[in-house]
Tab-separated table of C-alpha atoms and ligand atoms in Angstrom:
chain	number	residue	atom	x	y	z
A	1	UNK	CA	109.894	87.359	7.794
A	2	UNK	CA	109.745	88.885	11.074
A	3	UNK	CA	109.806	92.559	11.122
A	4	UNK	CA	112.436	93.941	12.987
A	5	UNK	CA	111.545	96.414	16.038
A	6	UNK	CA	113.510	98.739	17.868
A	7	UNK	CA	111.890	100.150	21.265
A	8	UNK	CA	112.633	102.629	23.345
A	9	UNK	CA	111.773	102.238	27.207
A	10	UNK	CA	112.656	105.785	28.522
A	11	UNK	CA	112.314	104.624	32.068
A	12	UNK	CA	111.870	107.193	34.885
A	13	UNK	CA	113.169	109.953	32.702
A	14	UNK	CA	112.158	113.369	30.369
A	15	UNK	CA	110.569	116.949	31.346
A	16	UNK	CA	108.145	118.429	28.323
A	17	UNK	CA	110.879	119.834	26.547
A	18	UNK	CA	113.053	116.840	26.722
A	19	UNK	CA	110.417	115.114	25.821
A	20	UNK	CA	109.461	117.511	22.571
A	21	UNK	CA	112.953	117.546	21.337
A	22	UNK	CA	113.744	113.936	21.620
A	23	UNK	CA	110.415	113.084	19.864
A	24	UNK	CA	111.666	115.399	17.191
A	25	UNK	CA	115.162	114.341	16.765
A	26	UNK	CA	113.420	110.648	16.182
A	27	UNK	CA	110.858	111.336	13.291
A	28	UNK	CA	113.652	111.201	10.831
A	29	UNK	CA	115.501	108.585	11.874
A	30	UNK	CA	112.159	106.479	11.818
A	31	UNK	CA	111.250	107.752	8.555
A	32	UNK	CA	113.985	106.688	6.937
A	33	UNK	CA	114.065	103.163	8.680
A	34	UNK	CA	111.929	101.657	6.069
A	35	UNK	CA	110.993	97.913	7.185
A	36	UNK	CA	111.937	98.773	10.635
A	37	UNK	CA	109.042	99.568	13.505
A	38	UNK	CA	110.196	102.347	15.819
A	39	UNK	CA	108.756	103.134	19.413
A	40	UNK	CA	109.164	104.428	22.426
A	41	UNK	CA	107.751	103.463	26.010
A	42	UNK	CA	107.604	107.260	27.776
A	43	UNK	CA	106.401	107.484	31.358
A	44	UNK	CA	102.375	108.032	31.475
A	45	UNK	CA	102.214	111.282	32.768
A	46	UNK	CA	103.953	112.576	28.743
A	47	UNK	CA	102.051	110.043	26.811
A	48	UNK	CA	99.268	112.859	25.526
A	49	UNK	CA	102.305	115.151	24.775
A	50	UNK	CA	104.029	111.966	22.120
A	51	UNK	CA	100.660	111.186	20.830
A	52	UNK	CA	100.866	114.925	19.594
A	53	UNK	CA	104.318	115.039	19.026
A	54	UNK	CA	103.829	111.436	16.950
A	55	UNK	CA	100.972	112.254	14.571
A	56	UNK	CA	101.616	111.972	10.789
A	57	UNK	CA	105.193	110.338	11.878
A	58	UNK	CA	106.311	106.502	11.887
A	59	UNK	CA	106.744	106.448	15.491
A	60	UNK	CA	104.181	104.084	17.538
A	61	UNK	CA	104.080	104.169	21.533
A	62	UNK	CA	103.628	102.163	24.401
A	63	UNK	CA	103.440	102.420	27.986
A	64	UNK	CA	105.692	101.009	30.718
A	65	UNK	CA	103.430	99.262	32.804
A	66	UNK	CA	99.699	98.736	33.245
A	67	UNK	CA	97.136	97.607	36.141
A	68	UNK	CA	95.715	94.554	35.992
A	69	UNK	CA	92.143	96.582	36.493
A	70	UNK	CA	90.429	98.890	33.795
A	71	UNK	CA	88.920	100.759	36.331
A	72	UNK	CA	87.962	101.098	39.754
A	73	UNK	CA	89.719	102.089	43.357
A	74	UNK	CA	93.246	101.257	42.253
A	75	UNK	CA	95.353	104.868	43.554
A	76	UNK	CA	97.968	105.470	41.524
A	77	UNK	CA	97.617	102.733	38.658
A	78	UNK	CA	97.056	103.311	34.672
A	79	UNK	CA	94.258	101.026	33.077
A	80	UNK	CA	95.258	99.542	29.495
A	81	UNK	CA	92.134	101.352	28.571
A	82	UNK	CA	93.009	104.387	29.221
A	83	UNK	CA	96.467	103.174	27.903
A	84	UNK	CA	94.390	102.427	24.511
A	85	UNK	CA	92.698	105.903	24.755
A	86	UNK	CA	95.942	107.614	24.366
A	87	UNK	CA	96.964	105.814	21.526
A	88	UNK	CA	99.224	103.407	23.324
A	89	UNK	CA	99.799	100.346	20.581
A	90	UNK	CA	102.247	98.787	23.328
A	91	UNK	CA	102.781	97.913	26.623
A	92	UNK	CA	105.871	96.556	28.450
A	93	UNK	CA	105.083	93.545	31.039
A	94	UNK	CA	107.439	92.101	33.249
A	95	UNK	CA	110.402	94.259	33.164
A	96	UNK	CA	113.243	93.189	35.724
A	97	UNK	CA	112.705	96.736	37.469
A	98	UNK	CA	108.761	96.188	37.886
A	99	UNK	CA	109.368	92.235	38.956
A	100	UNK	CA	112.213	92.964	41.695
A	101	UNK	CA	111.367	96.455	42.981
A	102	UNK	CA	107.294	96.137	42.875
A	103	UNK	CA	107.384	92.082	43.654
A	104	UNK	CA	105.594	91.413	40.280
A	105	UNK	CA	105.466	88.067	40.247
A	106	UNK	CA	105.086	85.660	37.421
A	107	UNK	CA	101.384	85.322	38.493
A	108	UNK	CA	101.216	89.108	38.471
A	109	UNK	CA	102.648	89.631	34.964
A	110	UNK	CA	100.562	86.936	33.288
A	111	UNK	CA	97.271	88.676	35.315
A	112	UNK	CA	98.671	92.155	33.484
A	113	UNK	CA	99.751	90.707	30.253
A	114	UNK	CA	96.125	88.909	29.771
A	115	UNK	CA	94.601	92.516	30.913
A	116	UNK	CA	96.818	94.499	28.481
A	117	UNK	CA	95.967	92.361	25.360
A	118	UNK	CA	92.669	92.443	26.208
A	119	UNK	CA	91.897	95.655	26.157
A	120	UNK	CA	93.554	95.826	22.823
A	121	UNK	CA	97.210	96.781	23.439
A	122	UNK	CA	100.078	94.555	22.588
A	123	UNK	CA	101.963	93.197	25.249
A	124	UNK	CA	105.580	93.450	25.242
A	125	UNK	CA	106.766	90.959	28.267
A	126	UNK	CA	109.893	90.997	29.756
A	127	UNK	CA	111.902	88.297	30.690
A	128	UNK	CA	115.648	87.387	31.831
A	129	UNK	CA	118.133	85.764	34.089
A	130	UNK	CA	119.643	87.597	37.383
A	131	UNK	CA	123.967	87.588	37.145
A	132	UNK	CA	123.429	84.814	40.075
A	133	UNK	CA	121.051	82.658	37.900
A	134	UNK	CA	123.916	83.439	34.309
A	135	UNK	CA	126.493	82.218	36.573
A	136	UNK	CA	124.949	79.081	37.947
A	137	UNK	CA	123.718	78.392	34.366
A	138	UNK	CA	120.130	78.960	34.897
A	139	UNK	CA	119.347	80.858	32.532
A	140	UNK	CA	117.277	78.526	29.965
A	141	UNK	CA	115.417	77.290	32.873
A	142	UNK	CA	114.443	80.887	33.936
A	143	UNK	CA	113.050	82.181	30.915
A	144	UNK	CA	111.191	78.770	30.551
A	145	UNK	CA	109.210	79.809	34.286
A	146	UNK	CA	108.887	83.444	33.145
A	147	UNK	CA	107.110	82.090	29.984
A	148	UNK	CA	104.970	79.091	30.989
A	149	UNK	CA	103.528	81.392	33.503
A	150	UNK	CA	101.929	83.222	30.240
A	151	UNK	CA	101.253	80.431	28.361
A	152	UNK	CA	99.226	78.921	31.244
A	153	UNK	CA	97.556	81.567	31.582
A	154	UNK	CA	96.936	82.785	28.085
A	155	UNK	CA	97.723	80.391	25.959
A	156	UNK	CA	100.595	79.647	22.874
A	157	UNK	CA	98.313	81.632	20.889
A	158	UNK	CA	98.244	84.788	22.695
A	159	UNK	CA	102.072	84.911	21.422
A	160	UNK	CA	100.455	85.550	17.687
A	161	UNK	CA	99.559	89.495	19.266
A	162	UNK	CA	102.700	89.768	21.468
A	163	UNK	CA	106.696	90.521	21.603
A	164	UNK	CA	108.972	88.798	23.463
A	165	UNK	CA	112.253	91.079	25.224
A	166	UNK	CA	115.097	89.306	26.600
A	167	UNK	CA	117.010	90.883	28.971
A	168	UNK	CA	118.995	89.759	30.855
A	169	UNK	CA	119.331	91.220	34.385
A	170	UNK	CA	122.962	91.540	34.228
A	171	UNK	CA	123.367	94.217	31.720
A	172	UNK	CA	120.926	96.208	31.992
A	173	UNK	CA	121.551	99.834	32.699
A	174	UNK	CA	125.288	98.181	33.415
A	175	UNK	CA	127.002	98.633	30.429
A	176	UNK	CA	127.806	95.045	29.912
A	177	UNK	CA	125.705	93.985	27.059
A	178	UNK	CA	125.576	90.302	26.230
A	179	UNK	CA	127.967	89.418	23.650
A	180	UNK	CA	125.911	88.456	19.918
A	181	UNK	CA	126.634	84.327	20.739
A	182	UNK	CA	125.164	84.568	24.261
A	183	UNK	CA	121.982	86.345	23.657
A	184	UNK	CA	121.537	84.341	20.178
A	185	UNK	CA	121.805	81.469	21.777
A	186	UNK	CA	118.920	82.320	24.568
A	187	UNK	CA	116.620	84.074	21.803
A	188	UNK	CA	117.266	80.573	19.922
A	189	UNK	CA	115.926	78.591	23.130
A	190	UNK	CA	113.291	80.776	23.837
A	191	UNK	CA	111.848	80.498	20.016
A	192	UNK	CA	112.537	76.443	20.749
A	193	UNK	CA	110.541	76.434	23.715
A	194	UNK	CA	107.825	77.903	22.367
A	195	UNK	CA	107.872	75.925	19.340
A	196	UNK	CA	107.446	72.921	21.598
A	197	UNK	CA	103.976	74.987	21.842
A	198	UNK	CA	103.059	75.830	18.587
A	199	UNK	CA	105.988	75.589	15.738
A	200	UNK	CA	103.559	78.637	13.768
A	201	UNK	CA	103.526	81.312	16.337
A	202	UNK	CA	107.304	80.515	17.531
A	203	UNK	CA	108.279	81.337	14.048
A	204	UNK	CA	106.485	84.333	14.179
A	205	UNK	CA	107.075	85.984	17.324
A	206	UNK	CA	109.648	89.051	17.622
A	207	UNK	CA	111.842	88.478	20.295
A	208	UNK	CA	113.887	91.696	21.343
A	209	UNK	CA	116.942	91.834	22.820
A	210	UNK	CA	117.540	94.175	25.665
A	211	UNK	CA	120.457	95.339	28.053
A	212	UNK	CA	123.141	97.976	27.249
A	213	UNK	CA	122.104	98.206	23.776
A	214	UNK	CA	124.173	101.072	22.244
A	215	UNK	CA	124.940	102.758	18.440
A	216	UNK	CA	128.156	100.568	18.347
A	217	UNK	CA	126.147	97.284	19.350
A	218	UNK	CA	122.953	97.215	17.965
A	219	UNK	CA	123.974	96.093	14.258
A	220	UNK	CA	125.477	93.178	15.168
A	221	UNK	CA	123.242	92.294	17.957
A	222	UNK	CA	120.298	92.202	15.732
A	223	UNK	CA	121.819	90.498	12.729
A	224	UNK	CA	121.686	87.510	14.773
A	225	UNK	CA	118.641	84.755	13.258
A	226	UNK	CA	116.562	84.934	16.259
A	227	UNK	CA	117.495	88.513	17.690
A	228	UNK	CA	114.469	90.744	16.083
A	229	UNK	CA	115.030	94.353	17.538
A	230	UNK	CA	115.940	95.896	20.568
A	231	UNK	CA	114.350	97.109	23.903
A	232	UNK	CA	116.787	100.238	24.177
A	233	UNK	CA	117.157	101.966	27.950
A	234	UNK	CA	119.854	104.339	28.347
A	235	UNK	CA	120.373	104.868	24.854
A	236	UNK	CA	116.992	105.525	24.114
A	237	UNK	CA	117.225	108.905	25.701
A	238	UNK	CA	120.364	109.960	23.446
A	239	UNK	CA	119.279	110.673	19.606
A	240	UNK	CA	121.957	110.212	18.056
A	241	UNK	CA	122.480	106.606	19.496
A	242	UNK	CA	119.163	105.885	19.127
A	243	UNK	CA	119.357	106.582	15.603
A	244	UNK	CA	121.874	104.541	14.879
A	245	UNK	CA	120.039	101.720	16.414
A	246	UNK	CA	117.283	101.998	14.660
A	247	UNK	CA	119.978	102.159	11.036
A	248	UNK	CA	121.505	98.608	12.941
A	249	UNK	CA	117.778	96.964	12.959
A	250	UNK	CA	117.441	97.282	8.714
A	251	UNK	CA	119.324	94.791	7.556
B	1	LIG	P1	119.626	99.765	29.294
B	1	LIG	O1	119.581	99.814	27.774
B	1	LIG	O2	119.803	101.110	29.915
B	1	LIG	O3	120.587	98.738	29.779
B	1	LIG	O4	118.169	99.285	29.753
B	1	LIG	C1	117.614	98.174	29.165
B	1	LIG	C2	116.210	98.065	29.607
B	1	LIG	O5	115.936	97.801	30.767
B	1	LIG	C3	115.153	98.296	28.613
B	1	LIG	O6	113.913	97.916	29.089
């Protein structure tokens, strides 16, 4: 059985006290989850502030994005070690935002994904169709690039210490969340393709839905067979949605 995960990727949002009182508002709801994994990706600069705000609860925490270095003359970047040294357990790779508007390409996010698992952090890497690439059906081909990149570069059995989010392009941040048969279907073909790898760590791997997730979706999004958890945006920020995305991962 794959334990279900519901992640929050807070994006370019939250002040201190945001911050402290969303934090807050989540230790319940995470408590009570029992079976489910809770976390939240907050931007760097507050990631001291949740490991605080975190200890003694059931919430983990990644970060958004990592460099490719661990140190060096890099202005402006975040190593995965110093990811690690804040407690980080996660990192996000690959998201749609990082690939179109800081031309992260495929070589690029197999470079960081590599860098982020080795230095101890699990990758979480993004991948997903544009709305031009869903409409001219090119979607199973897409995610097949966005993965082989990894697995050329790291191998099926880097998949054993990593999650999987699909999300695709289309509806994220636009309210138009895939509908349960569409995204099962894709989560289906991506475990496929990888099984064409290795038929062990395919089984294994959590594979996350993301886009538009909300309270009202998430239960039925995630009862799907290959749908494992969410990569929550928007919602994420709101507690009381969040929380009831978390209640929709325990099935
Ligand atoms: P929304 O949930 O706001 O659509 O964002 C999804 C996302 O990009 C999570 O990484």
């Amino acid at each position: 059985m794959r334990q279900p995960l519901v992640m929050g990727n807070w994006k370019l949002n939250g002040t201190k006290a945001s911050v402290e009182a969303l934090v807050k508002a989540l230790v319940e709801p995470a408590a009570k989850a029992e079976g489910v994994e809770v976390a939240v990706c907050p931007p760097v600069i507050f990631l001291g502030l949740v490991e605080k705000l975190t200890e003694g609860t059931r919430i983990q925490y990644g970060a958004q994005n990592a460099d490719v270095h661990t140190a060096g003359a890099f202005t402006g970047e975040n190593s995965p070690v110093m990811l690690k040294e804040f407690g980080c357990k996660y990192a996000l790779v690959g998201h749609s935002e990082r690939r179109t508007l800081h031309a992260e390409t495929d070589a690029v996010v197999a470079a960081k994904y590599e860098a982020i698992q080795q230095n101890g952090l699990v990758p979480v890497l993004c991948i997903g169709e544009t709305l031009a690439q869903f409409e001219a059906n090119e979607t199973k081909a897409v995610v097949e690039t966005q993965l082989k990149a990894v697995i050329d570069h790291s191998g099926i059995d880097s998949f054993a210490n990593a999650v999987i989010a699909y999300e695709p392009v289309w509806a994220i941040g636009t309210g138009k969340t895939a509908t349960p048969e569409i995204a099962q279907s894709v989560h289906a073909h991506i475990r496929a393709y990888l099984a064409g790898f290795s038929a062990d760590v395919a089984a294994k791997v959590q594979i996350l839905y993301g886009g538009s997730v909300t309270g009202a979706t998430a239960a039925e999004l995630f009862g799907q067979a290959d749908i494992d958890g969410g990569l929550v945006g928007g919602a994420s920020l709101k507690p009381e949605d969040f929380a009831q995305i978390i209640a929709g991962a325990k099935q």
